[in-house]
Every structure is written in C-alpha cells, then in structure tokens.
C-alpha cells in the first residue's frame, strides 16, 4: 500500500533527510532542529504538544504510523531490563538496558533473527526474517530512553552496542547509518566511541568500517582458535575463514589506528583450555586489541560455561602474554537477556 503524502511520517527521517524534506516543502531549515529537539531531547512525538511547530508541518508527524512499540518488559533482574519490541510489520525483536551503576548501556538488535546461525546462540535458532532499517535500530534508543524516564529514572544511556539479535554487517551501510544518526549533533549527539558495532566476522563490513574511518568501536566475535573449531561453532567461517577475518581486522587497525575488541565466548571443554589460550595469543599477535572473555550464558543446552578455574587460568595466560583481557559477566542472564540469549520472545 502506498503511503499518502499527508501520512508521511517525518519522525522516521534522519537529520539530513528531515532538513531536505522541510526545504523541499517550503519550510525553513531551522524547523528541523526544533523538531529534533522535541523528539530527542524532550522525548515528545505527539505533534499536538509541539507548540512551536506550525500545523502544516505537524501534519507530517504521525506517531501512530509505523513506529516500533514496546510490547513487553521484564524488569525482574536488578542488572538488566529486557524489552520486547514490535515492529511495523509485527515482527518482534528484543533489546536490553544494562545497568552499569552510574549509567546504562543499551544493547540493540539489528535483525529479526540471524541467518549466520552460530551454534551457541538463541537468535541463530529462530527463523531469520530480515535486517532492521537504520530507523528501527535507532528508535530502540528512543524507546529505551522513554521507558527509563517513564520509570522516573534519569541515569543516562551512555553506550549503545549492536550486540543484540542479528548481524549488523549483513547491511554495513545501514548499521553505520544508524550509528551516525545516534552520533549526530542534531539528534542524540552521542560520542562515536560510545557506539560499538559487533560482527561475527563479516569481512566486507569490517572493510567498510576501515574505509569510512569513523570513531565507532569495532568488536569481532572470535570464539575459536582454529578454522575447524570456528567452522563448527560459527558457519560464517566457511565464507570468511580466520585468515581472511584476521587479515581484514589487521587492515582495519592499520587504516584507522584504532584497537579492536575480540569477543571470546568461553565454552566448557571446547575452547577454554590452556592450549586454546596459547593458540589465541598466537593468532592475534601484533594486532592492537583487547580480548573480552564471555563465560557462556546458557542458551543452547549442549554448551556449558567454563569452570571459574578454567576461566581464571585462561585470562591469566592472556594477561601474562601482555594481552589486555577483561571478563564480561553478562547482566540479565537470569531473565534470558544475556549475550546470545535473545530469541525474540519471552
Ligand atoms: S551470535 Fe550473532 S551472528 Fe551468530 S547467530 Fe547469534 S546473532 Fe547471529
């Protein structure tokens, strides 16, 4: 069904598109910053409340038309809020607000499901429908901020990580457009370094990040130390093996002079042994990076988290070799909001 112009929804336009739209329709450019102020600073999208916006422009503001909506919230975990979001086409995605004491981090989804089908991931088990548009990605931020305000919470969402459902680099331009929109001074004005795009190893996306050379952070979900192991855990390795993946990462680091974060989901008796740590050290030698060890959050029965001893031993070995290493204990795993646990329903 074609959208009639009178129902055109300028809430879905990025700052450049909004300015162009207004100019093309005979309005002054400064109206764009007034509208952005209502949307992003005041979190108001009801045109009737936008008192300084002329009625002719307000006709193009249609909050009832096609915006993602919060369907369900699970806030029973003190460290994380799991939110189910319904998209215009009724598809469901999840996002997670993670409480970091003095601020929040928002983990957003970029796909309805994910075709990469990593063996340990709940999202990979659900049917893949489609990628999200950049608007659907950034609107998760608006919904999260609006939700927190409605709860009387004024702590900031300081970081956004594209680590929810989906692989951002199946549409690198869309993911980067969303990141730029979040960072745009005219909308949310987030620091670029506060936005992380995480990939399972889609090389063209890494190359795209190298080419555009912005300050967004890049995280690469590595999880294995040999092609055989990685192919079994992450079928994406059949297309881009470790050689190609790490080649792209090295190129990215050289081109941008920025460090990369390697995510390493630790799976008991699969990739958590001292020899795996030794192989990992060898694999990433010379790459400006940090390693984030993530003890597995139960999502698929077959896999288990490492024992605390194995985790310690692994981390110490990396540290001894001079690799900056942190352990990320996922918040919200009790409500299935942890890394790899999102399944588009709860
Ligand atoms: S881990 Fe990421 S890339 Fe792999 S299936 Fe899950 S969402 Fe997709």
PDB file of N, CA, C and O in Angstrom, residues 82-83 92-98 105-116 118 120-124 126 128 130-132 137 140 160-170 196-200 219 221 263 328 336-344:
ATOM      1  N   UNK A  82      14.857  -6.365  30.088  1.00  0.00           N
ATOM      2  CA  UNK A  82      14.677  -6.989  28.778  1.00  0.00           C
ATOM      3  C   UNK A  82      13.383  -6.455  28.173  1.00  0.00           C
ATOM      4  O   UNK A  82      12.331  -6.487  28.824  1.00  0.00           O
ATOM      5  N   UNK A  83      13.480  -5.947  26.953  1.00  0.00           N
ATOM      6  CA  UNK A  83      12.307  -5.305  26.344  1.00  0.00           C
ATOM      7  C   UNK A  83      12.008  -5.935  24.986  1.00  0.00           C
ATOM      8  O   UNK A  83      12.901  -6.058  24.136  1.00  0.00           O
ATOM      9  N   UNK A  92       8.950  -9.266  15.859  1.00  0.00           N
ATOM     10  CA  UNK A  92       9.370  -8.930  17.221  1.00  0.00           C
ATOM     11  C   UNK A  92      10.886  -9.009  17.351  1.00  0.00           C
ATOM     12  O   UNK A  92      11.520  -9.914  16.800  1.00  0.00           O
ATOM     13  N   UNK A  93      11.423  -8.059  18.080  1.00  0.00           N
ATOM     14  CA  UNK A  93      12.851  -8.088  18.402  1.00  0.00           C
ATOM     15  C   UNK A  93      12.999  -7.802  19.895  1.00  0.00           C
ATOM     16  O   UNK A  93      12.040  -7.381  20.548  1.00  0.00           O
ATOM     17  N   UNK A  94      14.206  -8.013  20.407  1.00  0.00           N
ATOM     18  CA  UNK A  94      14.457  -7.696  21.814  1.00  0.00           C
ATOM     19  C   UNK A  94      15.605  -6.704  21.921  1.00  0.00           C
ATOM     20  O   UNK A  94      16.502  -6.686  21.074  1.00  0.00           O
ATOM     21  N   UNK A  95      15.559  -5.906  22.974  1.00  0.00           N
ATOM     22  CA  UNK A  95      16.704  -5.061  23.319  1.00  0.00           C
ATOM     23  C   UNK A  95      16.892  -5.156  24.829  1.00  0.00           C
ATOM     24  O   UNK A  95      15.979  -5.561  25.553  1.00  0.00           O
ATOM     25  N   UNK A  96      18.078  -4.796  25.292  1.00  0.00           N
ATOM     26  CA  UNK A  96      18.378  -4.939  26.714  1.00  0.00           C
ATOM     27  C   UNK A  96      19.003  -3.650  27.238  1.00  0.00           C
ATOM     28  O   UNK A  96      19.962  -3.136  26.650  1.00  0.00           O
ATOM     29  N   UNK A  97      18.444  -3.137  28.331  1.00  0.00           N
ATOM     30  CA  UNK A  97      19.057  -1.990  29.008  1.00  0.00           C
ATOM     31  C   UNK A  97      19.865  -2.567  30.171  1.00  0.00           C
ATOM     32  O   UNK A  97      19.313  -3.232  31.049  1.00  0.00           O
ATOM     33  N   UNK A  98      21.151  -2.321  30.140  1.00  0.00           N
ATOM     34  CA  UNK A  98      22.033  -2.916  31.153  1.00  0.00           C
ATOM     35  C   UNK A  98      22.451  -1.838  32.142  1.00  0.00           C
ATOM     36  O   UNK A  98      22.966  -0.777  31.747  1.00  0.00           O
ATOM     37  N   UNK A 105      23.929   0.941  29.599  1.00  0.00           N
ATOM     38  CA  UNK A 105      24.337   0.564  28.247  1.00  0.00           C
ATOM     39  C   UNK A 105      23.123  -0.071  27.585  1.00  0.00           C
ATOM     40  O   UNK A 105      22.417  -0.867  28.212  1.00  0.00           O
ATOM     41  N   UNK A 106      22.894   0.297  26.339  1.00  0.00           N
ATOM     42  CA  UNK A 106      21.763  -0.289  25.618  1.00  0.00           C
ATOM     43  C   UNK A 106      22.286  -1.241  24.551  1.00  0.00           C
ATOM     44  O   UNK A 106      23.107  -0.857  23.713  1.00  0.00           O
ATOM     45  N   UNK A 107      21.797  -2.466  24.614  1.00  0.00           N
ATOM     46  CA  UNK A 107      22.158  -3.462  23.599  1.00  0.00           C
ATOM     47  C   UNK A 107      20.997  -3.543  22.606  1.00  0.00           C
ATOM     48  O   UNK A 107      19.885  -3.934  22.978  1.00  0.00           O
ATOM     49  N   UNK A 108      21.247  -3.137  21.370  1.00  0.00           N
ATOM     50  CA  UNK A 108      20.159  -3.085  20.381  1.00  0.00           C
ATOM     51  C   UNK A 108      20.277  -4.239  19.392  1.00  0.00           C
ATOM     52  O   UNK A 108      21.359  -4.779  19.164  1.00  0.00           O
ATOM     53  N   UNK A 109      19.153  -4.582  18.800  1.00  0.00           N
ATOM     54  CA  UNK A 109      19.129  -5.608  17.757  1.00  0.00           C
ATOM     55  C   UNK A 109      19.266  -4.956  16.391  1.00  0.00           C
ATOM     56  O   UNK A 109      18.905  -3.787  16.207  1.00  0.00           O
ATOM     57  N   UNK A 110      19.768  -5.745  15.443  1.00  0.00           N
ATOM     58  CA  UNK A 110      19.895  -5.234  14.075  1.00  0.00           C
ATOM     59  C   UNK A 110      19.199  -6.152  13.067  1.00  0.00           C
ATOM     60  O   UNK A 110      19.200  -5.873  11.876  1.00  0.00           O
ATOM     61  N   UNK A 111      18.626  -7.255  13.563  1.00  0.00           N
ATOM     62  CA  UNK A 111      17.942  -8.156  12.648  1.00  0.00           C
ATOM     63  C   UNK A 111      16.780  -8.850  13.336  1.00  0.00           C
ATOM     64  O   UNK A 111      16.779  -9.009  14.558  1.00  0.00           O
ATOM     65  N   UNK A 112      15.795  -9.242  12.522  1.00  0.00           N
ATOM     66  CA  UNK A 112      14.748 -10.123  13.048  1.00  0.00           C
ATOM     67  C   UNK A 112      15.274 -11.527  12.800  1.00  0.00           C
ATOM     68  O   UNK A 112      15.199 -12.056  11.699  1.00  0.00           O
ATOM     69  N   UNK A 113      15.904 -12.093  13.822  1.00  0.00           N
ATOM     70  CA  UNK A 113      16.624 -13.350  13.651  1.00  0.00           C
ATOM     71  C   UNK A 113      17.983 -13.092  13.023  1.00  0.00           C
ATOM     72  O   UNK A 113      18.388 -11.937  12.828  1.00  0.00           O
ATOM     73  N   UNK A 114      18.685 -14.161  12.719  1.00  0.00           N
ATOM     74  CA  UNK A 114      20.018 -14.014  12.142  1.00  0.00           C
ATOM     75  C   UNK A 114      20.336 -15.246  11.302  1.00  0.00           C
ATOM     76  O   UNK A 114      20.223 -16.373  11.791  1.00  0.00           O
ATOM     77  N   UNK A 115      20.733 -15.043  10.052  1.00  0.00           N
ATOM     78  CA  UNK A 115      20.984 -16.200   9.181  1.00  0.00           C
ATOM     79  C   UNK A 115      22.345 -16.852   9.419  1.00  0.00           C
ATOM     80  O   UNK A 115      22.640 -17.871   8.814  1.00  0.00           O
ATOM     81  N   UNK A 116      23.173 -16.266  10.286  1.00  0.00           N
ATOM     82  CA  UNK A 116      24.530 -16.813  10.443  1.00  0.00           C
ATOM     83  C   UNK A 116      24.550 -18.066  11.314  1.00  0.00           C
ATOM     84  O   UNK A 116      25.493 -18.842  11.276  1.00  0.00           O
ATOM     85  N   UNK A 118      25.087 -19.171  14.402  1.00  0.00           N
ATOM     86  CA  UNK A 118      26.126 -19.659  15.311  1.00  0.00           C
ATOM     87  C   UNK A 118      25.478 -20.693  16.237  1.00  0.00           C
ATOM     88  O   UNK A 118      24.365 -20.488  16.724  1.00  0.00           O
ATOM     89  N   UNK A 120      25.846 -21.681  19.223  1.00  0.00           N
ATOM     90  CA  UNK A 120      25.616 -21.447  20.654  1.00  0.00           C
ATOM     91  C   UNK A 120      24.600 -20.334  20.918  1.00  0.00           C
ATOM     92  O   UNK A 120      24.368 -19.965  22.061  1.00  0.00           O
ATOM     93  N   UNK A 121      23.989 -19.799  19.861  1.00  0.00           N
ATOM     94  CA  UNK A 121      23.215 -18.560  20.012  1.00  0.00           C
ATOM     95  C   UNK A 121      21.719 -18.808  19.830  1.00  0.00           C
ATOM     96  O   UNK A 121      21.298 -19.444  18.853  1.00  0.00           O
ATOM     97  N   UNK A 122      20.927 -18.280  20.748  1.00  0.00           N
ATOM     98  CA  UNK A 122      19.472 -18.466  20.674  1.00  0.00           C
ATOM     99  C   UNK A 122      18.888 -17.761  19.452  1.00  0.00           C
ATOM    100  O   UNK A 122      17.963 -18.275  18.813  1.00  0.00           O
ATOM    101  N   UNK A 123      19.431 -16.594  19.103  1.00  0.00           N
ATOM    102  CA  UNK A 123      18.903 -15.874  17.931  1.00  0.00           C
ATOM    103  C   UNK A 123      19.079 -16.712  16.665  1.00  0.00           C
ATOM    104  O   UNK A 123      18.215 -16.734  15.787  1.00  0.00           O
ATOM    105  N   UNK A 124      20.224 -17.399  16.599  1.00  0.00           N
ATOM    106  CA  UNK A 124      20.508 -18.222  15.420  1.00  0.00           C
ATOM    107  C   UNK A 124      19.544 -19.384  15.258  1.00  0.00           C
ATOM    108  O   UNK A 124      19.450 -19.987  14.190  1.00  0.00           O
ATOM    109  N   UNK A 126      16.240 -19.105  15.765  1.00  0.00           N
ATOM    110  CA  UNK A 126      14.916 -18.667  15.296  1.00  0.00           C
ATOM    111  C   UNK A 126      14.968 -18.393  13.791  1.00  0.00           C
ATOM    112  O   UNK A 126      16.048 -18.184  13.239  1.00  0.00           O
ATOM    113  N   UNK A 128      15.150 -16.576  10.386  1.00  0.00           N
ATOM    114  CA  UNK A 128      15.610 -15.230  10.015  1.00  0.00           C
ATOM    115  C   UNK A 128      14.580 -14.597   9.095  1.00  0.00           C
ATOM    116  O   UNK A 128      14.175 -15.195   8.099  1.00  0.00           O
ATOM    117  N   UNK A 130      14.547 -10.688   8.456  1.00  0.00           N
ATOM    118  CA  UNK A 130      15.116  -9.560   7.709  1.00  0.00           C
ATOM    119  C   UNK A 130      16.041  -8.739   8.603  1.00  0.00           C
ATOM    120  O   UNK A 130      16.040  -8.904   9.827  1.00  0.00           O
ATOM    121  N   UNK A 131      16.790  -7.841   7.955  1.00  0.00           N
ATOM    122  CA  UNK A 131      17.579  -6.852   8.702  1.00  0.00           C
ATOM    123  C   UNK A 131      16.659  -5.716   9.138  1.00  0.00           C
ATOM    124  O   UNK A 131      15.621  -5.464   8.507  1.00  0.00           O
ATOM    125  N   UNK A 132      17.043  -5.027  10.181  1.00  0.00           N
ATOM    126  CA  UNK A 132      16.298  -3.833  10.575  1.00  0.00           C
ATOM    127  C   UNK A 132      16.775  -2.648   9.740  1.00  0.00           C
ATOM    128  O   UNK A 132      17.928  -2.601   9.312  1.00  0.00           O
ATOM    129  N   UNK A 137      16.715   0.585  14.125  1.00  0.00           N
ATOM    130  CA  UNK A 137      17.824   0.411  15.081  1.00  0.00           C
ATOM    131  C   UNK A 137      17.859   1.597  16.051  1.00  0.00           C
ATOM    132  O   UNK A 137      17.871   1.421  17.266  1.00  0.00           O
ATOM    133  N   UNK A 140      15.124   2.116  18.844  1.00  0.00           N
ATOM    134  CA  UNK A 140      15.250   1.350  20.094  1.00  0.00           C
ATOM    135  C   UNK A 140      15.810   2.256  21.189  1.00  0.00           C
ATOM    136  O   UNK A 140      15.452   2.151  22.357  1.00  0.00           O
ATOM    137  N   UNK A 160      25.876   2.510  23.430  1.00  0.00           N
ATOM    138  CA  UNK A 160      24.993   1.649  22.638  1.00  0.00           C
ATOM    139  C   UNK A 160      25.861   0.582  21.982  1.00  0.00           C
ATOM    140  O   UNK A 160      26.905   0.896  21.385  1.00  0.00           O
ATOM    141  N   UNK A 161      25.448  -0.665  22.125  1.00  0.00           N
ATOM    142  CA  UNK A 161      26.194  -1.752  21.485  1.00  0.00           C
ATOM    143  C   UNK A 161      25.254  -2.508  20.553  1.00  0.00           C
ATOM    144  O   UNK A 161      24.140  -2.854  20.935  1.00  0.00           O
ATOM    145  N   UNK A 162      25.701  -2.705  19.331  1.00  0.00           N
ATOM    146  CA  UNK A 162      24.898  -3.503  18.388  1.00  0.00           C
ATOM    147  C   UNK A 162      25.308  -4.949  18.579  1.00  0.00           C
ATOM    148  O   UNK A 162      26.109  -5.506  17.821  1.00  0.00           O
ATOM    149  N   UNK A 163      24.794  -5.547  19.650  1.00  0.00           N
ATOM    150  CA  UNK A 163      25.150  -6.922  20.004  1.00  0.00           C
ATOM    151  C   UNK A 163      23.913  -7.741  20.332  1.00  0.00           C
ATOM    152  O   UNK A 163      24.006  -8.800  20.939  1.00  0.00           O
ATOM    153  N   UNK A 164      22.746  -7.204  19.980  1.00  0.00           N
ATOM    154  CA  UNK A 164      21.514  -7.934  20.262  1.00  0.00           C
ATOM    155  C   UNK A 164      21.251  -8.960  19.165  1.00  0.00           C
ATOM    156  O   UNK A 164      22.175  -9.580  18.639  1.00  0.00           O
ATOM    157  N   UNK A 165      19.994  -9.106  18.783  1.00  0.00           N
ATOM    158  CA  UNK A 165      19.669 -10.066  17.731  1.00  0.00           C
ATOM    159  C   UNK A 165      20.196  -9.549  16.386  1.00  0.00           C
ATOM    160  O   UNK A 165      20.032  -8.378  16.060  1.00  0.00           O
ATOM    161  N   UNK A 166      20.819 -10.442  15.629  1.00  0.00           N
ATOM    162  CA  UNK A 166      21.211 -10.075  14.270  1.00  0.00           C
ATOM    163  C   UNK A 166      22.682  -9.751  14.110  1.00  0.00           C
ATOM    164  O   UNK A 166      23.399  -9.519  15.080  1.00  0.00           O
ATOM    165  N   UNK A 167      23.109  -9.766  12.858  1.00  0.00           N
ATOM    166  CA  UNK A 167      24.489  -9.442  12.485  1.00  0.00           C
ATOM    167  C   UNK A 167      24.465  -8.089  11.761  1.00  0.00           C
ATOM    168  O   UNK A 167      23.958  -7.991  10.638  1.00  0.00           O
ATOM    169  N   UNK A 168      25.008  -7.042  12.390  1.00  0.00           N
ATOM    170  CA  UNK A 168      24.921  -5.702  11.792  1.00  0.00           C
ATOM    171  C   UNK A 168      25.505  -5.610  10.388  1.00  0.00           C
ATOM    172  O   UNK A 168      24.981  -4.896   9.539  1.00  0.00           O
ATOM    173  N   UNK A 169      26.587  -6.357  10.122  1.00  0.00           N
ATOM    174  CA  UNK A 169      27.277  -6.171   8.844  1.00  0.00           C
ATOM    175  C   UNK A 169      26.646  -6.942   7.682  1.00  0.00           C
ATOM    176  O   UNK A 169      27.202  -6.981   6.592  1.00  0.00           O
ATOM    177  N   UNK A 170      25.456  -7.526   7.908  1.00  0.00           N
ATOM    178  CA  UNK A 170      24.724  -8.008   6.736  1.00  0.00           C
ATOM    179  C   UNK A 170      24.196  -6.797   5.968  1.00  0.00           C
ATOM    180  O   UNK A 170      23.797  -6.906   4.819  1.00  0.00           O
ATOM    181  N   UNK A 196      29.262   0.824  19.707  1.00  0.00           N
ATOM    182  CA  UNK A 196      30.047  -0.340  19.272  1.00  0.00           C
ATOM    183  C   UNK A 196      29.245  -1.166  18.279  1.00  0.00           C
ATOM    184  O   UNK A 196      28.071  -1.473  18.519  1.00  0.00           O
ATOM    185  N   UNK A 197      29.897  -1.493  17.176  1.00  0.00           N
ATOM    186  CA  UNK A 197      29.281  -2.410  16.215  1.00  0.00           C
ATOM    187  C   UNK A 197      30.027  -3.738  16.321  1.00  0.00           C
ATOM    188  O   UNK A 197      31.251  -3.781  16.229  1.00  0.00           O
ATOM    189  N   UNK A 198      29.266  -4.785  16.550  1.00  0.00           N
ATOM    190  CA  UNK A 198      29.883  -6.093  16.776  1.00  0.00           C
ATOM    191  C   UNK A 198      29.548  -7.036  15.625  1.00  0.00           C
ATOM    192  O   UNK A 198      28.391  -7.156  15.235  1.00  0.00           O
ATOM    193  N   UNK A 199      30.559  -7.688  15.109  1.00  0.00           N
ATOM    194  CA  UNK A 199      30.334  -8.604  13.987  1.00  0.00           C
ATOM    195  C   UNK A 199      30.826 -10.009  14.308  1.00  0.00           C
ATOM    196  O   UNK A 199      31.785 -10.182  15.062  1.00  0.00           O
ATOM    197  N   UNK A 200      30.164 -10.975  13.694  1.00  0.00           N
ATOM    198  CA  UNK A 200      30.602 -12.367  13.830  1.00  0.00           C
ATOM    199  C   UNK A 200      31.720 -12.676  12.838  1.00  0.00           C
ATOM    200  O   UNK A 200      32.197 -13.807  12.785  1.00  0.00           O
ATOM    201  N   UNK A 219      33.851  -4.495  17.388  1.00  0.00           N
ATOM    202  CA  UNK A 219      34.068  -5.725  18.152  1.00  0.00           C
ATOM    203  C   UNK A 219      33.902  -6.902  17.197  1.00  0.00           C
ATOM    204  O   UNK A 219      33.016  -6.897  16.334  1.00  0.00           O
ATOM    205  N   UNK A 221      33.500 -11.028  17.082  1.00  0.00           N
ATOM    206  CA  UNK A 221      33.188 -12.203  17.884  1.00  0.00           C
ATOM    207  C   UNK A 221      34.013 -13.374  17.348  1.00  0.00           C
ATOM    208  O   UNK A 221      33.695 -13.939  16.307  1.00  0.00           O
ATOM    209  N   UNK A 263      35.707 -10.529  20.980  1.00  0.00           N
ATOM    210  CA  UNK A 263      34.832 -11.198  21.941  1.00  0.00           C
ATOM    211  C   UNK A 263      35.141 -12.692  21.858  1.00  0.00           C
ATOM    212  O   UNK A 263      35.297 -13.239  20.761  1.00  0.00           O
ATOM    213  N   UNK A 328      33.694 -10.447  30.737  1.00  0.00           N
ATOM    214  CA  UNK A 328      32.379  -9.802  30.753  1.00  0.00           C
ATOM    215  C   UNK A 328      31.352 -10.780  31.300  1.00  0.00           C
ATOM    216  O   UNK A 328      30.997 -11.754  30.639  1.00  0.00           O
ATOM    217  N   UNK A 336      17.140 -14.288  30.650  1.00  0.00           N
ATOM    218  CA  UNK A 336      17.462 -14.581  29.238  1.00  0.00           C
ATOM    219  C   UNK A 336      17.723 -13.298  28.447  1.00  0.00           C
ATOM    220  O   UNK A 336      17.300 -13.150  27.298  1.00  0.00           O
ATOM    221  N   UNK A 337      18.405 -12.363  29.128  1.00  0.00           N
ATOM    222  CA  UNK A 337      18.754 -11.110  28.459  1.00  0.00           C
ATOM    223  C   UNK A 337      20.253 -11.032  28.208  1.00  0.00           C
ATOM    224  O   UNK A 337      20.764 -10.011  27.788  1.00  0.00           O
ATOM    225  N   UNK A 338      20.965 -12.126  28.500  1.00  0.00           N
ATOM    226  CA  UNK A 338      22.416 -12.110  28.338  1.00  0.00           C
ATOM    227  C   UNK A 338      22.816 -12.277  26.884  1.00  0.00           C
ATOM    228  O   UNK A 338      21.999 -12.578  26.006  1.00  0.00           O
ATOM    229  N   UNK A 339      24.114 -12.082  26.666  1.00  0.00           N
ATOM    230  CA  UNK A 339      24.693 -12.206  25.338  1.00  0.00           C
ATOM    231  C   UNK A 339      24.365 -13.586  24.749  1.00  0.00           C
ATOM    232  O   UNK A 339      24.603 -14.607  25.382  1.00  0.00           O
ATOM    233  N   UNK A 340      23.785 -13.615  23.551  1.00  0.00           N
ATOM    234  CA  UNK A 340      23.490 -14.885  22.881  1.00  0.00           C
ATOM    235  C   UNK A 340      22.182 -15.532  23.304  1.00  0.00           C
ATOM    236  O   UNK A 340      21.823 -16.601  22.818  1.00  0.00           O
ATOM    237  N   UNK A 341      21.447 -14.867  24.213  1.00  0.00           N
ATOM    238  CA  UNK A 341      20.220 -15.499  24.718  1.00  0.00           C
ATOM    239  C   UNK A 341      18.943 -14.926  24.109  1.00  0.00           C
ATOM    240  O   UNK A 341      17.851 -15.398  24.410  1.00  0.00           O
ATOM    241  N   UNK A 342      19.072 -13.882  23.283  1.00  0.00           N
ATOM    242  CA  UNK A 342      17.861 -13.217  22.790  1.00  0.00           C
ATOM    243  C   UNK A 342      17.196 -14.050  21.689  1.00  0.00           C
ATOM    244  O   UNK A 342      17.849 -14.486  20.754  1.00  0.00           O
ATOM    245  N   UNK A 343      15.888 -14.232  21.844  1.00  0.00           N
ATOM    246  CA  UNK A 343      15.198 -15.115  20.895  1.00  0.00           C
ATOM    247  C   UNK A 343      13.898 -14.515  20.374  1.00  0.00           C
ATOM    248  O   UNK A 343      13.070 -15.209  19.798  1.00  0.00           O
ATOM    249  N   UNK A 344      13.696 -13.212  20.591  1.00  0.00           N
ATOM    250  CA  UNK A 344      12.529 -12.549  20.022  1.00  0.00           C
ATOM    251  C   UNK A 344      11.220 -12.895  20.700  1.00  0.00           C
ATOM    252  O   UNK A 344      10.149 -12.656  20.150  1.00  0.00           O
TER     253      UNK A 344
END
